[in-house]
Amino acid sequence: GNSVTQMQGQVTLSEEEFLFINCTYSTTGYPTLFWYVQYPGEGPQLLLKVTTANNKGSSRGFEATYDKGTTSFHLQKASVQESDSAVYYCVLGDLNTGNYKYVFGAGTRLKVIA
Amino acid sequence: NAGVIQTPRHKVTGKGQEATLWCEPISGHSAVFWYRQTIVQGLEFLTYFRNQAPIDDSGMPKERFSAQMPNQSHSTLKIQSTQPQDSAVYLCASSLAWGGDQNTLYFGAGTRLSVL
């Protein structure tokens, strides 16, 4: 079945530092990959999305590149701000085959210190 | 666009009582999902409706959980005889359709259920 692995449970950075969150996935289908962000007291919201047709996505200064060879979909940001403190989820959807059960990674809690 | 609306935001029940959670999806969205979120298990899929029809409830604990979508504008998740292990945040999400570029999930803020 489909699976997603996020190894980092928590990341603490100072403002303006570089962010890298590791995500690897496993699927036998045609993945659409998402990063969702969840702020306290809110539901997850879409940060960016990448399909096999376009290997890279970006939003609000965040970037993620889909690498089929290494089955990775890492999230990066050059310079974080305190307002980026949230939980980030790597999400796999095998949507072309109609598998609507998004698979969520365990989440990475980012804390940015001013 | 008010987004996905979930009520109540917090619900406290005693062990053995019933809890009903409500979800109003975004108008025009044909797919509605329920997820459960806990610190230990993370986000777990519970059930999915498409055009109000139940498609998959494989994530639902069979005996005490049920979900319905009587019309386009709301869905309910009912938990009978609540147990402490049911304590979680229950998230409802909707999407415009399924497939292609229409599959972004929009989540509500969730209902935090606490079973004492």
PDB file of C-alpha atoms in Angstrom:
ATOM      1  CA  GLY A   1       0.000   0.000   0.000  1.00  0.00           C
ATOM      2  CA  ASN A   2       0.887   3.663  -0.085  1.00  0.00           C
ATOM      3  CA  SER A   3       3.000   5.109   2.689  1.00  0.00           C
ATOM      4  CA  VAL A   4       4.717   8.341   3.669  1.00  0.00           C
ATOM      5  CA  THR A   5       7.664   8.777   6.012  1.00  0.00           C
ATOM      6  CA  GLN A   6       8.568  11.971   7.812  1.00  0.00           C
ATOM      7  CA  MET A   7      11.406  11.303  10.209  1.00  0.00           C
ATOM      8  CA  GLN A   8      11.721  14.656  11.964  1.00  0.00           C
ATOM      9  CA  GLY A   9       9.155  15.009  14.719  1.00  0.00           C
ATOM     10  CA  GLN A  10      10.218  18.493  15.728  1.00  0.00           C
ATOM     11  CA  VAL A  11      12.502  21.118  14.259  1.00  0.00           C
ATOM     12  CA  THR A  12      13.565  24.262  16.099  1.00  0.00           C
ATOM     13  CA  LEU A  13      15.127  27.114  14.152  1.00  0.00           C
ATOM     14  CA  SER A  14      15.942  30.753  14.639  1.00  0.00           C
ATOM     15  CA  GLU A  15      14.442  33.341  12.332  1.00  0.00           C
ATOM     16  CA  GLU A  16      16.115  33.595   8.908  1.00  0.00           C
ATOM     17  CA  GLU A  17      17.553  30.086   9.137  1.00  0.00           C
ATOM     18  CA  PHE A  18      17.116  27.530   6.365  1.00  0.00           C
ATOM     19  CA  LEU A  19      14.358  24.931   6.688  1.00  0.00           C
ATOM     20  CA  PHE A  20      14.542  21.412   5.316  1.00  0.00           C
ATOM     21  CA  ILE A  21      11.955  18.761   6.128  1.00  0.00           C
ATOM     22  CA  ASN A  22      12.555  15.281   4.804  1.00  0.00           C
ATOM     23  CA  CYS A  23       9.746  13.242   3.253  1.00  0.00           C
ATOM     24  CA  THR A  24       9.882   9.964   1.382  1.00  0.00           C
ATOM     25  CA  TYR A  25       6.987   8.017  -0.013  1.00  0.00           C
ATOM     26  CA  SER A  26       6.109   4.629  -1.411  1.00  0.00           C
ATOM     27  CA  THR A  27       3.438   3.917  -3.987  1.00  0.00           C
ATOM     28  CA  THR A  28       2.806   1.637  -6.907  1.00  0.00           C
ATOM     29  CA  GLY A  29       0.584   4.208  -8.594  1.00  0.00           C
ATOM     30  CA  TYR A  30       0.870   7.723  -9.949  1.00  0.00           C
ATOM     31  CA  PRO A  31       1.335  10.058  -7.015  1.00  0.00           C
ATOM     32  CA  THR A  32       0.177  13.537  -6.377  1.00  0.00           C
ATOM     33  CA  LEU A  33       2.163  14.930  -3.485  1.00  0.00           C
ATOM     34  CA  PHE A  34       1.103  17.656  -1.119  1.00  0.00           C
ATOM     35  CA  TRP A  35       2.444  19.615   1.790  1.00  0.00           C
ATOM     36  CA  TYR A  36      -0.214  20.714   4.231  1.00  0.00           C
ATOM     37  CA  VAL A  37       0.377  23.084   7.140  1.00  0.00           C
ATOM     38  CA  GLN A  38      -1.605  23.153  10.360  1.00  0.00           C
ATOM     39  CA  TYR A  39      -1.608  26.116  12.699  1.00  0.00           C
ATOM     40  CA  PRO A  40      -2.812  25.796  16.298  1.00  0.00           C
ATOM     41  CA  GLY A  41      -6.578  25.545  16.571  1.00  0.00           C
ATOM     42  CA  GLU A  42      -7.070  25.145  12.831  1.00  0.00           C
ATOM     43  CA  GLY A  43      -7.425  22.311  10.370  1.00  0.00           C
ATOM     44  CA  PRO A  44      -4.643  21.485   7.922  1.00  0.00           C
ATOM     45  CA  GLN A  45      -4.493  23.735   4.884  1.00  0.00           C
ATOM     46  CA  LEU A  46      -2.814  23.191   1.552  1.00  0.00           C
ATOM     47  CA  LEU A  47       0.642  24.697   1.282  1.00  0.00           C
ATOM     48  CA  LEU A  48       1.644  23.324  -2.104  1.00  0.00           C
ATOM     49  CA  LYS A  49       0.967  20.472  -4.503  1.00  0.00           C
ATOM     50  CA  VAL A  50       3.066  18.645  -7.078  1.00  0.00           C
ATOM     51  CA  THR A  51       2.056  16.075  -9.662  1.00  0.00           C
ATOM     52  CA  THR A  52       4.113  13.864 -11.919  1.00  0.00           C
ATOM     53  CA  ALA A  53       3.487  16.406 -14.672  1.00  0.00           C
ATOM     54  CA  ASN A  54       5.153  19.285 -12.839  1.00  0.00           C
ATOM     55  CA  ASN A  55       7.987  18.212 -10.567  1.00  0.00           C
ATOM     56  CA  LYS A  56       8.197  21.319  -8.435  1.00  0.00           C
ATOM     57  CA  GLY A  57       5.806  23.370  -6.376  1.00  0.00           C
ATOM     58  CA  SER A  58       6.218  26.587  -4.457  1.00  0.00           C
ATOM     59  CA  SER A  59       4.124  28.801  -2.258  1.00  0.00           C
ATOM     60  CA  ARG A  60       4.776  31.561   0.287  1.00  0.00           C
ATOM     61  CA  GLY A  61       8.520  31.054  -0.015  1.00  0.00           C
ATOM     62  CA  PHE A  62       8.321  27.282   0.487  1.00  0.00           C
ATOM     63  CA  GLU A  63       9.500  24.914  -2.246  1.00  0.00           C
ATOM     64  CA  ALA A  64       9.212  21.185  -2.765  1.00  0.00           C
ATOM     65  CA  THR A  65      10.578  19.073  -5.553  1.00  0.00           C
ATOM     66  CA  TYR A  66       9.322  15.632  -6.463  1.00  0.00           C
ATOM     67  CA  ASP A  67      12.110  13.167  -7.195  1.00  0.00           C
ATOM     68  CA  LYS A  68      10.818   9.934  -8.633  1.00  0.00           C
ATOM     69  CA  GLY A  69      14.246   8.307  -8.469  1.00  0.00           C
ATOM     70  CA  THR A  70      14.640   8.702  -4.739  1.00  0.00           C
ATOM     71  CA  THR A  71      10.855   8.814  -4.086  1.00  0.00           C
ATOM     72  CA  SER A  72      11.368  11.959  -2.070  1.00  0.00           C
ATOM     73  CA  PHE A  73       9.403  15.179  -1.693  1.00  0.00           C
ATOM     74  CA  HIS A  74      11.344  17.387   0.671  1.00  0.00           C
ATOM     75  CA  LEU A  75      10.125  20.789   1.825  1.00  0.00           C
ATOM     76  CA  GLN A  76      12.504  23.740   1.929  1.00  0.00           C
ATOM     77  CA  LYS A  77      12.438  27.402   2.797  1.00  0.00           C
ATOM     78  CA  ALA A  78      15.438  29.679   2.578  1.00  0.00           C
ATOM     79  CA  SER A  79      14.591  31.937   5.499  1.00  0.00           C
ATOM     80  CA  VAL A  80      11.952  31.080   8.089  1.00  0.00           C
ATOM     81  CA  GLN A  81       9.929  33.528  10.121  1.00  0.00           C
ATOM     82  CA  GLU A  82       8.312  33.129  13.511  1.00  0.00           C
ATOM     83  CA  SER A  83       4.925  33.032  11.752  1.00  0.00           C
ATOM     84  CA  ASP A  84       5.976  29.790  10.022  1.00  0.00           C
ATOM     85  CA  SER A  85       5.738  27.954  13.343  1.00  0.00           C
ATOM     86  CA  ALA A  86       3.236  25.176  12.688  1.00  0.00           C
ATOM     87  CA  VAL A  87       2.969  21.457  11.958  1.00  0.00           C
ATOM     88  CA  TYR A  88       3.839  20.417   8.406  1.00  0.00           C
ATOM     89  CA  TYR A  89       2.438  17.261   6.839  1.00  0.00           C
ATOM     90  CA  CYS A  90       3.704  15.474   3.775  1.00  0.00           C
ATOM     91  CA  VAL A  91       0.719  13.876   2.050  1.00  0.00           C
ATOM     92  CA  LEU A  92       0.462  11.272  -0.689  1.00  0.00           C
ATOM     93  CA  GLY A  93      -2.522  10.924  -2.945  1.00  0.00           C
ATOM     94  CA  ASP A  94      -2.668   8.280  -5.629  1.00  0.00           C
ATOM     95  CA  LEU A  95      -5.395  10.154  -7.336  1.00  0.00           C
ATOM     96  CA  ASN A  96      -5.076   9.038 -10.918  1.00  0.00           C
ATOM     97  CA  THR A  97      -6.106   5.559  -9.915  1.00  0.00           C
ATOM     98  CA  GLY A  98      -8.984   6.849  -7.848  1.00  0.00           C
ATOM     99  CA  ASN A  99      -7.398   6.116  -4.507  1.00  0.00           C
ATOM    100  CA  TYR A 100      -8.903   8.970  -2.593  1.00  0.00           C
ATOM    101  CA  LYS A 101      -7.433   7.947   0.727  1.00  0.00           C
ATOM    102  CA  TYR A 102      -4.822  10.550   1.227  1.00  0.00           C
ATOM    103  CA  VAL A 103      -1.940   9.172   3.280  1.00  0.00           C
ATOM    104  CA  PHE A 104      -0.604  11.677   5.783  1.00  0.00           C
ATOM    105  CA  GLY A 105       2.889  11.610   7.187  1.00  0.00           C
ATOM    106  CA  ALA A 106       3.353  11.833  10.945  1.00  0.00           C
ATOM    107  CA  GLY A 107       3.925  15.573  10.758  1.00  0.00           C
ATOM    108  CA  THR A 108       6.877  17.789  11.632  1.00  0.00           C
ATOM    109  CA  ARG A 109       6.401  20.461  14.249  1.00  0.00           C
ATOM    110  CA  LEU A 110       8.378  23.572  13.344  1.00  0.00           C
ATOM    111  CA  LYS A 111       9.174  26.062  16.051  1.00  0.00           C
ATOM    112  CA  VAL A 112      10.821  29.282  14.955  1.00  0.00           C
ATOM    113  CA  ILE A 113      12.417  31.417  17.629  1.00  0.00           C
ATOM    114  CA  ALA A 114      12.570  35.156  17.110  1.00  0.00           C
TER     115      ALA A 114
ATOM    116  CA  ASN B   1     -16.754  31.547   1.089  1.00  0.00           C
ATOM    117  CA  ALA B   2     -16.895  30.603   4.745  1.00  0.00           C
ATOM    118  CA  GLY B   3     -14.886  27.437   4.319  1.00  0.00           C
ATOM    119  CA  VAL B   4     -15.787  24.119   5.904  1.00  0.00           C
ATOM    120  CA  ILE B   5     -17.750  24.698   9.091  1.00  0.00           C
ATOM    121  CA  GLN B   6     -17.673  22.222  11.950  1.00  0.00           C
ATOM    122  CA  THR B   7     -19.803  22.398  15.052  1.00  0.00           C
ATOM    123  CA  PRO B   8     -19.379  22.266  17.931  1.00  0.00           C
ATOM    124  CA  ARG B   9     -15.732  23.254  18.271  1.00  0.00           C
ATOM    125  CA  HIS B  10     -15.483  21.451  21.582  1.00  0.00           C
ATOM    126  CA  LYS B  11     -17.639  18.701  23.013  1.00  0.00           C
ATOM    127  CA  VAL B  12     -17.328  17.008  26.368  1.00  0.00           C
ATOM    128  CA  THR B  13     -19.224  13.799  27.013  1.00  0.00           C
ATOM    129  CA  GLY B  14     -19.355  11.267  29.789  1.00  0.00           C
ATOM    130  CA  LYS B  15     -18.333   7.702  29.118  1.00  0.00           C
ATOM    131  CA  GLY B  16     -21.213   5.835  27.484  1.00  0.00           C
ATOM    132  CA  GLN B  17     -22.981   8.920  26.160  1.00  0.00           C
ATOM    133  CA  GLU B  18     -23.634   9.703  22.509  1.00  0.00           C
ATOM    134  CA  ALA B  19     -21.856  12.430  20.557  1.00  0.00           C
ATOM    135  CA  THR B  20     -22.953  13.925  17.242  1.00  0.00           C
ATOM    136  CA  LEU B  21     -20.555  16.063  15.265  1.00  0.00           C
ATOM    137  CA  TRP B  22     -21.665  18.296  12.399  1.00  0.00           C
ATOM    138  CA  CYS B  23     -19.974  19.379   9.220  1.00  0.00           C
ATOM    139  CA  GLU B  24     -21.044  21.869   6.566  1.00  0.00           C
ATOM    140  CA  PRO B  25     -18.851  21.451   3.476  1.00  0.00           C
ATOM    141  CA  ILE B  26     -17.999  24.246   1.099  1.00  0.00           C
ATOM    142  CA  SER B  27     -20.937  24.944  -1.190  1.00  0.00           C
ATOM    143  CA  GLY B  28     -20.553  23.132  -4.489  1.00  0.00           C
ATOM    144  CA  HIS B  29     -18.064  20.582  -3.211  1.00  0.00           C
ATOM    145  CA  SER B  30     -19.095  17.047  -4.036  1.00  0.00           C
ATOM    146  CA  ALA B  31     -16.625  15.077  -1.901  1.00  0.00           C
ATOM    147  CA  VAL B  32     -16.718  15.049   1.899  1.00  0.00           C
ATOM    148  CA  PHE B  33     -14.251  13.302   4.184  1.00  0.00           C
ATOM    149  CA  TRP B  34     -13.986  12.671   7.906  1.00  0.00           C
ATOM    150  CA  TYR B  35     -10.630  12.226   9.635  1.00  0.00           C
ATOM    151  CA  ARG B  36      -9.634  11.672  13.240  1.00  0.00           C
ATOM    152  CA  GLN B  37      -6.518  13.312  14.644  1.00  0.00           C
ATOM    153  CA  THR B  38      -4.656  12.210  17.757  1.00  0.00           C
ATOM    154  CA  ILE B  39      -1.126  12.788  18.956  1.00  0.00           C
ATOM    155  CA  VAL B  40      -0.352   9.072  18.882  1.00  0.00           C
ATOM    156  CA  GLN B  41      -1.985   8.060  15.579  1.00  0.00           C
ATOM    157  CA  GLY B  42      -1.820  11.339  13.682  1.00  0.00           C
ATOM    158  CA  LEU B  43      -4.426  11.857  10.970  1.00  0.00           C
ATOM    159  CA  GLU B  44      -6.563   8.801  10.283  1.00  0.00           C
ATOM    160  CA  PHE B  45      -9.087   8.446   7.473  1.00  0.00           C
ATOM    161  CA  LEU B  46     -12.543   7.515   8.684  1.00  0.00           C
ATOM    162  CA  THR B  47     -15.020   7.797   5.836  1.00  0.00           C
ATOM    163  CA  TYR B  48     -15.765   9.420   2.464  1.00  0.00           C
ATOM    164  CA  PHE B  49     -18.908  10.590   0.652  1.00  0.00           C
ATOM    165  CA  ARG B  50     -19.220  11.555  -2.971  1.00  0.00           C
ATOM    166  CA  ASN B  51     -22.351  13.364  -4.114  1.00  0.00           C
ATOM    167  CA  GLN B  52     -23.863  12.460  -0.728  1.00  0.00           C
ATOM    168  CA  ALA B  53     -23.406   8.729  -1.313  1.00  0.00           C
ATOM    169  CA  PRO B  54     -21.215   6.796   1.117  1.00  0.00           C
ATOM    170  CA  ILE B  55     -18.238   5.466  -0.810  1.00  0.00           C
ATOM    171  CA  ASP B  56     -15.881   4.096   1.797  1.00  0.00           C
ATOM    172  CA  ASP B  57     -16.192   3.766   5.551  1.00  0.00           C
ATOM    173  CA  SER B  58     -13.291   1.398   6.021  1.00  0.00           C
ATOM    174  CA  GLY B  59     -11.653   3.646   8.598  1.00  0.00           C
ATOM    175  CA  MET B  60     -14.667   3.751  10.883  1.00  0.00           C
ATOM    176  CA  PRO B  61     -14.683   1.657  14.048  1.00  0.00           C
ATOM    177  CA  LYS B  62     -17.592  -0.588  13.122  1.00  0.00           C
ATOM    178  CA  GLU B  63     -19.658  -0.912  16.216  1.00  0.00           C
ATOM    179  CA  ARG B  64     -20.167   2.592  17.534  1.00  0.00           C
ATOM    180  CA  PHE B  65     -19.355   5.013  14.727  1.00  0.00           C
ATOM    181  CA  SER B  66     -21.674   6.034  11.926  1.00  0.00           C
ATOM    182  CA  ALA B  67     -21.702   8.849   9.390  1.00  0.00           C
ATOM    183  CA  GLN B  68     -24.417  10.257   7.219  1.00  0.00           C
ATOM    184  CA  MET B  69     -24.842  12.908   4.580  1.00  0.00           C
ATOM    185  CA  PRO B  70     -28.572  13.565   4.224  1.00  0.00           C
ATOM    186  CA  ASN B  71     -28.098  16.539   1.899  1.00  0.00           C
ATOM    187  CA  GLN B  72     -25.420  18.505   0.083  1.00  0.00           C
ATOM    188  CA  SER B  73     -25.005  20.993   2.880  1.00  0.00           C
ATOM    189  CA  HIS B  74     -24.192  18.844   5.844  1.00  0.00           C
ATOM    190  CA  SER B  75     -22.745  15.625   7.118  1.00  0.00           C
ATOM    191  CA  THR B  76     -22.833  14.138  10.608  1.00  0.00           C
ATOM    192  CA  LEU B  77     -20.558  11.798  12.472  1.00  0.00           C
ATOM    193  CA  LYS B  78     -22.233   9.995  15.337  1.00  0.00           C
ATOM    194  CA  ILE B  79     -20.422   8.103  18.059  1.00  0.00           C
ATOM    195  CA  GLN B  80     -22.548   5.938  20.313  1.00  0.00           C
ATOM    196  CA  SER B  81     -21.504   4.888  23.792  1.00  0.00           C
ATOM    197  CA  THR B  82     -18.403   7.078  23.736  1.00  0.00           C
ATOM    198  CA  GLN B  83     -15.229   5.743  25.324  1.00  0.00           C
ATOM    199  CA  PRO B  84     -12.159   7.636  26.578  1.00  0.00           C
ATOM    200  CA  GLN B  85     -10.167   6.341  23.607  1.00  0.00           C
ATOM    201  CA  ASP B  86     -12.558   8.215  21.300  1.00  0.00           C
ATOM    202  CA  SER B  87     -11.121  11.486  22.586  1.00  0.00           C
ATOM    203  CA  ALA B  88      -9.584  13.204  19.575  1.00  0.00           C
ATOM    204  CA  VAL B  89     -10.006  16.056  17.133  1.00  0.00           C
ATOM    205  CA  TYR B  90     -12.434  15.079  14.401  1.00  0.00           C
ATOM    206  CA  LEU B  91     -11.787  16.851  11.136  1.00  0.00           C
ATOM    207  CA  CYS B  92     -14.146  17.227   8.218  1.00  0.00           C
ATOM    208  CA  ALA B  93     -12.831  18.098   4.780  1.00  0.00           C
ATOM    209  CA  SER B  94     -14.389  18.708   1.400  1.00  0.00           C
ATOM    210  CA  SER B  95     -13.118  18.919  -2.155  1.00  0.00           C
ATOM    211  CA  LEU B  96     -14.615  20.239  -5.341  1.00  0.00           C
ATOM    212  CA  ALA B  97     -14.560  16.856  -7.060  1.00  0.00           C
ATOM    213  CA  TRP B  98     -12.169  14.046  -7.443  1.00  0.00           C
ATOM    214  CA  GLY B  99      -9.383  13.673  -9.938  1.00  0.00           C
ATOM    215  CA  GLY B 100      -7.214  16.078 -11.831  1.00  0.00           C
ATOM    216  CA  ASP B 101      -6.693  19.468 -10.258  1.00  0.00           C
ATOM    217  CA  GLN B 102      -9.918  19.429  -8.302  1.00  0.00           C
ATOM    218  CA  ASN B 103      -8.724  17.246  -5.481  1.00  0.00           C
ATOM    219  CA  THR B 104      -7.418  19.749  -2.951  1.00  0.00           C
ATOM    220  CA  LEU B 105      -8.849  18.994   0.455  1.00  0.00           C
ATOM    221  CA  TYR B 106     -10.223  21.910   2.458  1.00  0.00           C
ATOM    222  CA  PHE B 107     -10.423  21.152   6.148  1.00  0.00           C
ATOM    223  CA  GLY B 108     -12.615  22.588   8.832  1.00  0.00           C
ATOM    224  CA  ALA B 109     -11.164  23.668  12.160  1.00  0.00           C
ATOM    225  CA  GLY B 110     -12.264  20.399  13.742  1.00  0.00           C
ATOM    226  CA  THR B 111     -14.296  19.325  16.733  1.00  0.00           C
ATOM    227  CA  ARG B 112     -12.334  18.430  19.825  1.00  0.00           C
ATOM    228  CA  LEU B 113     -14.130  15.576  21.566  1.00  0.00           C
ATOM    229  CA  SER B 114     -13.233  14.864  25.169  1.00  0.00           C
ATOM    230  CA  VAL B 115     -14.726  11.760  26.793  1.00  0.00           C
ATOM    231  CA  LEU B 116     -14.458  11.799  30.558  1.00  0.00           C
TER     232      LEU B 116
END
